[in-house]
mmCIF file of C-alpha atoms and ligand atoms in Angstrom:
data_model
loop_
_atom_site.group_PDB
_atom_site.id
_atom_site.type_symbol
_atom_site.label_atom_id
_atom_site.label_comp_id
_atom_site.label_asym_id
_atom_site.label_seq_id
_atom_site.Cartn_x
_atom_site.Cartn_y
_atom_site.Cartn_z
ATOM 1 C CA UNK A 12 274.688 38.922 74.607
ATOM 2 C CA UNK A 13 276.621 36.822 77.064
ATOM 3 C CA UNK A 14 273.533 36.455 79.294
ATOM 4 C CA UNK A 15 271.467 34.990 76.459
ATOM 5 C CA UNK A 16 269.613 31.879 77.586
ATOM 6 C CA UNK A 17 270.232 29.370 74.791
ATOM 7 C CA UNK A 18 268.205 26.151 74.679
ATOM 8 C CA UNK A 19 269.303 24.989 71.262
ATOM 9 C CA UNK A 20 270.790 25.878 67.879
ATOM 10 C CA UNK A 21 268.960 25.574 64.543
ATOM 11 C CA UNK A 22 270.437 25.946 61.057
ATOM 12 C CA UNK A 23 268.744 26.786 57.759
ATOM 13 C CA UNK A 24 270.531 26.959 54.390
ATOM 14 C CA UNK A 25 270.490 29.397 51.510
ATOM 15 C CA UNK A 26 269.362 28.091 48.132
ATOM 16 C CA UNK A 27 270.247 27.970 44.492
ATOM 17 C CA UNK A 28 267.338 27.463 42.132
ATOM 18 C CA UNK A 29 268.589 25.203 39.352
ATOM 19 C CA UNK A 30 265.724 26.318 37.101
ATOM 20 C CA UNK A 31 262.110 27.566 37.343
ATOM 21 C CA UNK A 32 262.354 31.307 37.954
ATOM 22 C CA UNK A 33 259.348 33.546 38.666
ATOM 23 C CA UNK A 34 257.152 30.483 38.374
ATOM 24 C CA UNK A 35 256.437 30.013 42.106
ATOM 25 C CA UNK A 36 253.830 32.788 42.395
ATOM 26 C CA UNK A 37 252.316 31.559 39.119
ATOM 27 C CA UNK A 38 251.564 28.106 40.572
ATOM 28 C CA UNK A 39 254.318 26.640 38.405
ATOM 29 C CA UNK A 40 257.376 24.402 38.729
ATOM 30 C CA UNK A 41 260.699 25.050 40.466
ATOM 31 C CA UNK A 42 263.848 22.964 41.039
ATOM 32 C CA UNK A 43 265.927 24.351 43.918
ATOM 33 C CA UNK A 44 268.818 22.891 45.879
ATOM 34 C CA UNK A 45 269.896 23.914 49.368
ATOM 35 C CA UNK A 46 273.519 25.090 49.524
ATOM 36 C CA UNK A 47 276.073 24.251 52.245
ATOM 37 C CA UNK A 48 275.982 27.825 53.589
ATOM 38 C CA UNK A 49 273.629 28.188 56.560
ATOM 39 C CA UNK A 50 272.228 30.700 58.992
ATOM 40 C CA UNK A 51 272.257 29.522 62.595
ATOM 41 C CA UNK A 52 269.826 30.696 65.273
ATOM 42 C CA UNK A 53 270.725 30.072 68.920
ATOM 43 C CA UNK A 54 267.432 30.471 70.731
ATOM 44 C CA UNK A 55 266.122 30.377 74.277
ATOM 45 C CA UNK A 56 262.605 31.125 75.517
ATOM 46 C CA UNK A 57 261.881 34.007 77.881
ATOM 47 C CA UNK A 58 258.860 34.622 80.072
ATOM 48 C CA UNK A 59 258.906 38.431 80.387
ATOM 49 C CA UNK A 60 257.564 39.245 76.914
ATOM 50 C CA UNK A 61 260.889 40.559 75.642
ATOM 51 C CA UNK A 62 262.536 39.701 72.371
ATOM 52 C CA UNK A 63 266.309 40.161 72.413
ATOM 53 C CA UNK A 64 268.119 39.900 69.107
ATOM 54 C CA UNK A 65 271.846 39.803 68.397
ATOM 55 C CA UNK A 66 273.934 38.902 65.377
ATOM 56 C CA UNK A 67 277.601 38.211 64.783
ATOM 57 C CA UNK A 68 277.364 39.885 61.365
ATOM 58 C CA UNK A 69 279.673 42.896 61.095
ATOM 59 C CA UNK A 70 277.810 46.089 61.894
ATOM 60 C CA UNK A 71 274.638 44.342 63.065
ATOM 61 C CA UNK A 72 273.332 46.203 66.127
ATOM 62 C CA UNK A 73 271.548 44.152 68.805
ATOM 63 C CA UNK A 74 267.916 44.996 69.522
ATOM 64 C CA UNK A 75 265.598 44.508 72.486
ATOM 65 C CA UNK A 76 261.859 45.045 72.130
ATOM 66 C CA UNK A 77 258.531 43.891 73.539
ATOM 67 C CA UNK A 78 256.762 41.099 71.643
ATOM 68 C CA UNK A 79 253.504 43.020 72.184
ATOM 69 C CA UNK A 80 254.898 45.972 70.216
ATOM 70 C CA UNK A 81 255.666 43.979 67.054
ATOM 71 C CA UNK A 82 253.755 45.377 64.095
ATOM 72 C CA UNK A 83 254.199 45.384 60.301
ATOM 73 C CA UNK A 84 256.377 48.183 58.999
ATOM 74 C CA UNK A 85 258.087 48.891 62.313
ATOM 75 C CA UNK A 86 261.422 47.208 61.601
ATOM 76 C CA UNK A 87 263.866 47.000 58.728
ATOM 77 C CA UNK A 88 267.232 45.293 58.250
ATOM 78 C CA UNK A 89 268.168 41.921 59.671
ATOM 79 C CA UNK A 90 266.110 42.234 62.890
ATOM 80 C CA UNK A 91 262.885 42.362 60.857
ATOM 81 C CA UNK A 92 263.264 38.681 59.974
ATOM 82 C CA UNK A 93 263.501 37.031 63.421
ATOM 83 C CA UNK A 94 261.061 39.579 64.856
ATOM 84 C CA UNK A 95 258.750 39.053 61.878
ATOM 85 C CA UNK A 96 258.675 35.312 62.567
ATOM 86 C CA UNK A 97 257.482 35.960 66.123
ATOM 87 C CA UNK A 98 254.872 38.414 64.781
ATOM 88 C CA UNK A 99 253.691 35.947 62.108
ATOM 89 C CA UNK A 100 253.447 33.074 64.596
ATOM 90 C CA UNK A 101 251.312 35.225 66.894
ATOM 91 C CA UNK A 102 249.176 36.347 63.935
ATOM 92 C CA UNK A 103 248.623 32.653 63.140
ATOM 93 C CA UNK A 104 247.381 32.124 66.701
ATOM 94 C CA UNK A 105 250.421 30.551 68.338
ATOM 95 C CA UNK A 106 251.255 31.663 71.859
ATOM 96 C CA UNK A 107 254.832 32.837 71.671
ATOM 97 C CA UNK A 108 254.212 35.977 73.697
ATOM 98 C CA UNK A 109 256.742 35.061 76.407
ATOM 99 C CA UNK A 110 259.556 36.307 74.177
ATOM 100 C CA UNK A 111 262.965 34.888 73.386
ATOM 101 C CA UNK A 112 266.673 35.481 73.150
ATOM 102 C CA UNK A 113 267.837 34.944 69.559
ATOM 103 C CA UNK A 114 271.456 35.058 68.487
ATOM 104 C CA UNK A 115 272.221 34.776 64.779
ATOM 105 C CA UNK A 116 275.310 33.852 62.892
ATOM 106 C CA UNK A 117 275.528 33.037 59.225
ATOM 107 C CA UNK A 118 277.802 32.222 56.348
ATOM 108 C CA UNK A 119 275.140 32.684 53.665
ATOM 109 C CA UNK A 120 276.435 35.571 51.541
ATOM 110 C CA UNK A 121 274.147 38.567 52.038
ATOM 111 C CA UNK A 122 272.786 40.369 48.979
ATOM 112 C CA UNK A 123 273.959 37.655 46.590
ATOM 113 C CA UNK A 124 270.496 36.350 45.741
ATOM 114 C CA UNK A 125 271.153 33.143 47.675
ATOM 115 C CA UNK A 126 268.222 33.680 50.068
ATOM 116 C CA UNK A 127 270.059 34.762 53.188
ATOM 117 C CA UNK A 128 266.837 36.316 54.498
ATOM 118 C CA UNK A 129 264.777 33.169 53.967
ATOM 119 C CA UNK A 130 267.528 31.189 55.727
ATOM 120 C CA UNK A 131 267.275 33.564 58.689
ATOM 121 C CA UNK A 132 263.479 33.381 58.950
ATOM 122 C CA UNK A 133 263.417 29.623 58.476
ATOM 123 C CA UNK A 134 266.051 28.942 61.155
ATOM 124 C CA UNK A 135 264.050 31.007 63.661
ATOM 125 C CA UNK A 136 260.687 29.529 62.631
ATOM 126 C CA UNK A 137 262.043 25.994 63.061
ATOM 127 C CA UNK A 138 263.492 26.908 66.461
ATOM 128 C CA UNK A 139 260.131 28.219 67.706
ATOM 129 C CA UNK A 140 258.331 25.189 66.296
ATOM 130 C CA UNK A 141 260.581 22.898 68.317
ATOM 131 C CA UNK A 142 260.843 24.941 71.522
ATOM 132 C CA UNK A 143 257.094 25.646 71.764
ATOM 133 C CA UNK A 144 256.028 22.284 70.376
ATOM 134 C CA UNK A 145 253.869 24.031 67.793
ATOM 135 C CA UNK A 146 253.504 20.950 65.600
ATOM 136 C CA UNK A 147 253.769 22.934 62.357
ATOM 137 C CA UNK A 148 254.670 21.087 59.169
ATOM 138 C CA UNK A 149 257.583 22.362 57.074
ATOM 139 C CA UNK A 150 255.081 23.844 54.616
ATOM 140 C CA UNK A 151 253.335 25.709 57.449
ATOM 141 C CA UNK A 152 256.690 27.026 58.623
ATOM 142 C CA UNK A 153 257.510 28.142 55.071
ATOM 143 C CA UNK A 154 254.199 30.043 55.018
ATOM 144 C CA UNK A 155 255.065 31.734 58.317
ATOM 145 C CA UNK A 156 258.456 32.734 56.891
ATOM 146 C CA UNK A 157 256.784 33.983 53.699
ATOM 147 C CA UNK A 158 254.362 36.077 55.762
ATOM 148 C CA UNK A 159 257.368 37.821 57.265
ATOM 149 C CA UNK A 160 258.236 39.068 53.765
ATOM 150 C CA UNK A 161 254.694 39.627 52.455
ATOM 151 C CA UNK A 162 252.896 41.011 55.514
ATOM 152 C CA UNK A 163 255.561 42.212 57.960
ATOM 153 C CA UNK A 164 257.883 43.757 55.358
ATOM 154 C CA UNK A 165 255.463 44.298 52.471
ATOM 155 C CA UNK A 166 257.546 42.429 49.851
ATOM 156 C CA UNK A 167 255.347 40.418 47.436
ATOM 157 C CA UNK A 168 257.719 37.440 47.100
ATOM 158 C CA UNK A 169 256.643 33.860 46.465
ATOM 159 C CA UNK A 170 257.527 30.893 48.668
ATOM 160 C CA UNK A 171 260.340 29.296 46.662
ATOM 161 C CA UNK A 172 263.151 30.371 48.966
ATOM 162 C CA UNK A 173 261.450 29.326 52.206
ATOM 163 C CA UNK A 174 260.336 25.963 50.828
ATOM 164 C CA UNK A 175 263.853 25.302 49.523
ATOM 165 C CA UNK A 176 265.498 26.205 52.822
ATOM 166 C CA UNK A 177 263.116 24.030 54.840
ATOM 167 C CA UNK A 178 262.530 21.143 52.465
ATOM 168 C CA UNK A 179 265.565 20.365 50.318
ATOM 169 C CA UNK A 180 267.652 17.265 50.984
ATOM 170 C CA UNK A 181 271.368 16.552 50.499
ATOM 171 C CA UNK A 182 272.346 15.203 47.092
ATOM 172 C CA UNK A 183 269.027 16.176 45.518
ATOM 173 C CA UNK A 184 267.254 18.955 43.691
ATOM 174 C CA UNK A 185 263.632 19.397 44.754
ATOM 175 C CA UNK A 186 261.140 19.306 41.889
ATOM 176 C CA UNK A 187 258.243 21.192 43.376
ATOM 177 C CA UNK A 188 254.849 21.987 41.914
ATOM 178 C CA UNK A 189 253.506 25.202 43.400
ATOM 179 C CA UNK A 190 249.943 24.380 42.345
ATOM 180 C CA UNK A 191 249.601 21.950 45.222
ATOM 181 C CA UNK A 192 253.049 22.044 46.835
ATOM 182 C CA UNK A 193 253.746 18.415 46.006
ATOM 183 C CA UNK A 194 257.198 17.469 44.867
ATOM 184 C CA UNK A 195 259.897 14.889 44.528
ATOM 185 C CA UNK A 196 263.556 14.895 45.376
ATOM 186 C CA UNK A 197 265.604 14.193 42.246
ATOM 187 C CA UNK A 198 269.193 12.909 42.610
ATOM 188 C CA UNK A 199 271.498 15.686 41.391
ATOM 189 C CA UNK A 200 275.144 14.767 41.501
ATOM 190 C CA UNK A 201 277.376 17.030 39.446
ATOM 191 C CA UNK A 202 280.631 15.862 40.995
ATOM 192 C CA UNK A 203 279.857 12.213 40.357
ATOM 193 C CA UNK A 204 279.809 12.898 36.613
ATOM 194 C CA UNK A 205 282.784 15.281 36.542
ATOM 195 C CA UNK A 206 280.794 18.529 36.603
ATOM 196 C CA UNK A 207 280.613 21.561 38.862
ATOM 197 C CA UNK A 208 277.719 23.928 39.463
ATOM 198 C CA UNK A 209 279.510 27.236 39.832
ATOM 199 C CA UNK A 210 277.784 30.180 41.519
ATOM 200 C CA UNK A 211 278.943 33.567 40.269
ATOM 201 C CA UNK A 212 277.981 36.307 42.704
ATOM 202 C CA UNK A 213 278.090 39.387 40.466
ATOM 203 C CA UNK A 214 277.840 41.667 43.533
ATOM 204 C CA UNK A 215 275.516 43.871 41.522
ATOM 205 C CA UNK A 216 272.565 45.098 43.566
ATOM 206 C CA UNK A 217 270.036 47.101 41.649
ATOM 207 C CA UNK A 218 267.947 49.726 43.389
ATOM 208 C CA UNK A 219 264.850 48.742 41.411
ATOM 209 C CA UNK A 220 264.808 45.188 42.664
ATOM 210 C CA UNK A 221 261.673 45.438 44.827
ATOM 211 C CA UNK A 222 259.638 47.529 42.408
ATOM 212 C CA UNK A 223 260.724 45.398 39.449
ATOM 213 C CA UNK A 224 259.725 42.168 41.176
ATOM 214 C CA UNK A 225 256.336 43.537 42.207
ATOM 215 C CA UNK A 226 255.692 44.847 38.698
ATOM 216 C CA UNK A 227 256.443 41.434 37.140
ATOM 217 C CA UNK A 228 254.126 39.732 39.585
ATOM 218 C CA UNK A 229 251.382 42.276 38.913
ATOM 219 C CA UNK A 230 251.732 41.718 35.145
ATOM 220 C CA UNK A 231 251.238 37.978 35.601
ATOM 221 C CA UNK A 232 248.107 38.571 37.671
ATOM 222 C CA UNK A 233 246.783 41.040 35.129
ATOM 223 C CA UNK A 234 247.383 38.566 32.291
ATOM 224 C CA UNK A 235 245.646 35.746 34.179
ATOM 225 C CA UNK A 236 242.660 38.013 34.716
ATOM 226 C CA UNK A 237 242.556 38.968 31.028
ATOM 227 C CA UNK A 238 242.760 35.309 30.019
ATOM 228 C CA UNK A 239 240.105 34.279 32.530
ATOM 229 C CA UNK A 240 242.282 31.759 34.391
ATOM 230 C CA UNK A 241 242.987 31.617 38.146
ATOM 231 C CA UNK A 242 246.736 31.514 37.456
ATOM 232 C CA UNK A 243 249.048 31.229 34.443
ATOM 233 C CA UNK A 244 249.439 27.534 35.282
ATOM 234 C CA UNK A 245 245.840 26.927 34.214
ATOM 235 C CA UNK A 246 246.584 27.916 30.615
ATOM 236 C CA UNK A 247 245.967 24.826 28.488
ATOM 237 C CA UNK A 248 246.730 26.246 25.030
ATOM 238 C CA UNK A 249 249.882 28.394 25.274
ATOM 239 C CA UNK A 250 249.818 29.585 21.643
ATOM 240 C CA UNK A 251 246.210 30.709 21.854
ATOM 241 C CA UNK A 252 246.820 32.422 25.196
ATOM 242 C CA UNK A 253 249.834 34.333 23.862
ATOM 243 C CA UNK A 254 247.911 35.366 20.752
ATOM 244 C CA UNK A 255 245.043 36.606 22.923
ATOM 245 C CA UNK A 256 247.325 38.987 24.801
ATOM 246 C CA UNK A 257 248.335 42.379 23.432
ATOM 247 C CA UNK A 258 251.779 42.297 21.785
ATOM 248 C CA UNK A 259 254.357 43.822 24.122
ATOM 249 C CA UNK A 260 255.391 43.416 27.755
ATOM 250 C CA UNK A 261 252.349 41.458 28.963
ATOM 251 C CA UNK A 262 252.724 38.816 26.254
ATOM 252 C CA UNK A 263 256.479 38.621 26.881
ATOM 253 C CA UNK A 264 256.050 38.123 30.636
ATOM 254 C CA UNK A 265 253.557 35.311 30.096
ATOM 255 C CA UNK A 266 255.772 33.695 27.454
ATOM 256 C CA UNK A 267 258.614 33.537 29.977
ATOM 257 C CA UNK A 268 256.448 31.837 32.589
ATOM 258 C CA UNK A 269 254.951 29.323 30.142
ATOM 259 C CA UNK A 270 258.272 28.406 28.543
ATOM 260 C CA UNK A 271 260.069 28.293 31.908
ATOM 261 C CA UNK A 272 257.639 25.672 33.202
ATOM 262 C CA UNK A 273 258.422 23.528 30.153
ATOM 263 C CA UNK A 274 262.161 23.991 30.737
ATOM 264 C CA UNK A 275 261.801 22.770 34.321
ATOM 265 C CA UNK A 276 260.029 19.638 33.100
ATOM 266 C CA UNK A 277 262.747 19.003 30.515
ATOM 267 C CA UNK A 278 265.467 19.527 33.117
ATOM 268 C CA UNK A 279 263.794 17.084 35.479
ATOM 269 C CA UNK A 280 263.448 14.530 32.686
ATOM 270 C CA UNK A 281 267.165 14.854 31.882
ATOM 271 C CA UNK A 282 268.165 14.448 35.533
ATOM 272 C CA UNK A 283 265.864 11.452 35.927
ATOM 273 C CA UNK A 284 267.562 9.923 32.880
ATOM 274 C CA UNK A 285 270.939 10.510 34.559
ATOM 275 C CA UNK A 286 272.034 12.996 31.876
ATOM 276 C CA UNK A 287 273.176 16.035 33.865
ATOM 277 C CA UNK A 288 274.998 17.558 30.873
ATOM 278 C CA UNK A 289 271.716 17.756 28.963
ATOM 279 C CA UNK A 290 270.368 20.408 31.343
ATOM 280 C CA UNK A 291 272.952 22.956 30.120
ATOM 281 C CA UNK A 292 270.916 24.277 27.155
ATOM 282 C CA UNK A 293 267.810 24.572 29.377
ATOM 283 C CA UNK A 294 269.736 26.806 31.769
ATOM 284 C CA UNK A 295 270.964 29.051 28.973
ATOM 285 C CA UNK A 296 267.494 29.241 27.409
ATOM 286 C CA UNK A 297 266.088 30.189 30.815
ATOM 287 C CA UNK A 298 268.537 33.066 31.008
ATOM 288 C CA UNK A 299 267.657 34.299 27.520
ATOM 289 C CA UNK A 300 263.978 34.187 28.448
ATOM 290 C CA UNK A 301 264.572 36.229 31.613
ATOM 291 C CA UNK A 302 266.770 38.689 29.746
ATOM 292 C CA UNK A 303 264.511 39.176 26.720
ATOM 293 C CA UNK A 304 260.950 38.365 27.838
ATOM 294 C CA UNK A 305 260.915 38.950 31.600
ATOM 295 C CA UNK A 306 263.558 41.718 31.337
ATOM 296 C CA UNK A 307 265.065 41.112 34.780
ATOM 297 C CA UNK A 308 268.728 40.734 33.856
ATOM 298 C CA UNK A 309 271.416 43.412 34.055
ATOM 299 C CA UNK A 310 274.818 43.959 32.399
ATOM 300 C CA UNK A 311 276.710 42.121 35.144
ATOM 301 C CA UNK A 312 274.469 39.038 34.959
ATOM 302 C CA UNK A 313 274.560 38.977 31.158
ATOM 303 C CA UNK A 314 278.337 39.327 31.239
ATOM 304 C CA UNK A 315 278.652 36.454 33.725
ATOM 305 C CA UNK A 316 276.438 34.184 31.618
ATOM 306 C CA UNK A 317 277.919 35.100 28.236
ATOM 307 C CA UNK A 318 281.517 34.910 29.419
ATOM 308 C CA UNK A 319 280.992 31.601 31.225
ATOM 309 C CA UNK A 320 279.353 30.153 28.105
ATOM 310 C CA UNK A 321 282.142 31.399 25.842
ATOM 311 C CA UNK A 322 284.707 29.869 28.222
ATOM 312 C CA UNK A 323 283.110 26.452 27.943
ATOM 313 C CA UNK A 324 280.200 26.320 30.404
ATOM 314 C CA UNK A 325 277.521 23.829 29.320
ATOM 315 C CA UNK A 326 274.836 26.278 30.426
ATOM 316 C CA UNK A 327 274.417 29.368 32.584
ATOM 317 C CA UNK A 328 271.636 31.562 33.916
ATOM 318 C CA UNK A 329 270.802 34.234 36.448
ATOM 319 C CA UNK A 330 269.097 32.852 39.568
ATOM 320 C CA UNK A 331 266.501 34.270 41.943
ATOM 321 C CA UNK A 332 264.563 37.471 41.513
ATOM 322 C CA UNK A 333 266.979 39.113 39.053
ATOM 323 C CA UNK A 334 268.232 42.703 38.640
ATOM 324 C CA UNK A 335 271.511 41.675 40.295
ATOM 325 C CA UNK A 336 272.732 38.902 42.583
ATOM 326 C CA UNK A 337 274.095 35.609 41.297
ATOM 327 C CA UNK A 338 274.260 33.490 38.179
ATOM 328 C CA UNK A 339 275.028 29.782 37.961
ATOM 329 C CA UNK A 340 277.164 28.044 35.385
ATOM 330 C CA UNK A 341 277.293 24.300 34.797
ATOM 331 C CA UNK A 342 280.890 23.510 33.946
ATOM 332 C CA UNK A 343 283.159 20.543 33.331
ATOM 333 C CA UNK A 344 285.310 20.095 36.432
ATOM 334 C CA UNK A 345 288.459 20.698 34.371
ATOM 335 C CA UNK A 346 287.078 23.959 32.947
ATOM 336 C CA UNK A 347 285.823 25.457 36.180
ATOM 337 C CA UNK A 348 289.013 27.411 36.968
ATOM 338 C CA UNK A 349 289.203 28.799 33.417
ATOM 339 C CA UNK A 350 285.515 29.827 33.485
ATOM 340 C CA UNK A 351 285.934 31.674 36.779
ATOM 341 C CA UNK A 352 289.094 33.336 35.523
ATOM 342 C CA UNK A 353 287.428 34.454 32.282
ATOM 343 C CA UNK A 354 284.473 35.941 34.179
ATOM 344 C CA UNK A 355 286.768 37.724 36.609
ATOM 345 C CA UNK A 356 288.853 39.179 33.771
ATOM 346 C CA UNK A 357 285.848 40.385 31.794
ATOM 347 C CA UNK A 358 284.340 41.964 34.912
ATOM 348 C CA UNK A 359 287.610 43.819 35.504
ATOM 349 C CA UNK A 360 287.781 44.931 31.867
ATOM 350 C CA UNK A 361 284.235 46.308 32.067
ATOM 351 C CA UNK A 362 284.838 48.067 35.366
ATOM 352 C CA UNK A 363 282.437 45.868 37.379
ATOM 353 C CA UNK A 364 283.019 44.955 41.031
ATOM 354 C CA UNK A 365 285.140 41.799 41.398
ATOM 355 C CA UNK A 366 282.755 38.817 41.437
ATOM 356 C CA UNK A 367 282.804 36.013 44.004
ATOM 357 C CA UNK A 368 282.609 32.303 43.205
ATOM 358 C CA UNK A 369 281.154 29.376 45.140
ATOM 359 C CA UNK A 370 280.402 25.807 44.332
ATOM 360 C CA UNK A 371 276.742 24.855 44.753
ATOM 361 C CA UNK A 372 276.615 21.401 46.313
ATOM 362 C CA UNK A 373 273.083 20.065 46.987
ATOM 363 C CA UNK A 374 272.901 20.076 50.785
ATOM 364 C CA UNK A 375 270.487 19.370 53.629
ATOM 365 C CA UNK A 376 267.527 21.596 54.465
ATOM 366 C CA UNK A 377 266.889 23.267 57.831
ATOM 367 C CA UNK A 378 267.642 21.224 60.948
ATOM 368 C CA UNK A 379 268.334 21.373 64.673
ATOM 369 C CA UNK A 380 272.050 21.288 65.427
ATOM 370 C CA UNK A 381 271.961 20.992 69.215
HETATM 371 C C1 LIG B 16 262.864 35.594 44.707
HETATM 372 C C2 LIG B 16 261.562 35.311 45.454
HETATM 373 C C3 LIG B 16 261.031 33.916 45.118
HETATM 374 C C4 LIG B 16 260.964 33.680 43.616
HETATM 375 C C5 LIG B 16 262.271 34.089 42.949
HETATM 376 C C6 LIG B 16 262.185 34.037 41.453
HETATM 377 O O1 LIG B 16 263.892 34.753 45.169
HETATM 378 O O2 LIG B 16 261.757 35.406 46.843
HETATM 379 O O3 LIG B 16 259.769 33.727 45.710
HETATM 380 O O4 LIG B 16 259.866 34.337 43.055
HETATM 381 O O5 LIG B 16 262.673 35.411 43.316
HETATM 382 O O6 LIG B 16 262.008 32.734 41.014
#
């Protein structure tokens, strides 16, 4: 590691999605913020076709391999992300075959649903874009990072996390329309109005997470096909569409997506009107929709949301893919300690792993540090 040739350091943040869950792959609306926690990639180009990877993360073994040998399905764990970026760039026709030394360090909590893997891919993609003068836009880099998940690792995720990591700006939530990837940065200042956006990492990781995500996505595609629309976003009469679907899971999945898009629009309207407190009920309704219609919650997430709400939170919801990971709670600054304490106590009483708490402060997207 000490002989790594470093030409620069790039940082990419994790994300918290304020609202708009499982809407990205349905061409819908999302509203993420970047968090202060980042993954840093120290990168230098090589000329011998070798990729050398190292990480300061506890237990992360270094890896050396030939760029020419990179192929989907050959790597797992943290090395798959930086290596996958190099593979995806080559697949897109960019000449990065000379190889690189890549050293990673990160303070994005792993396994908390805060997009530590997207942060890793995005930091490396941005580094290659700069070092090789590839001229890729941030959207193109997000697509490269998404291909790492979809094509290199075989995970059918959308592009929310990568877009958030690469495109969010400090002090703002990014209102993004996945139909055409246009968006606007909406001022989002909790502290300025005496609020806190608390992240509750439940530390629950469910084994079914990948299969559950893929199944939800497949249901949405099946419903769109049945309804004769290219995506659920193209539904113009929600009531008629829901009535046309068989009662049961398919109708419930679609109802979540349709109502979630409306909740994003209401949240954006409230923020634009400067009324941050008014987004609370939208957050809680989003959670109920994911729990009851999309069925992606779990006891730990429900406990976090219910306990936070009972302790005074203005709104709370699970974030990300579901089945574990983190929830957010919008709380009055003065209540934030009591909310965290109540959640911690209830977790202990129910025999759950002790949760972790962070404050989500809207921070800058990916950037070069040196
Ligand atoms: C995960 C995926 C995203 C998105 C969210 C749910 O974070 O990576 O693409 O689908 O789940 O909104």
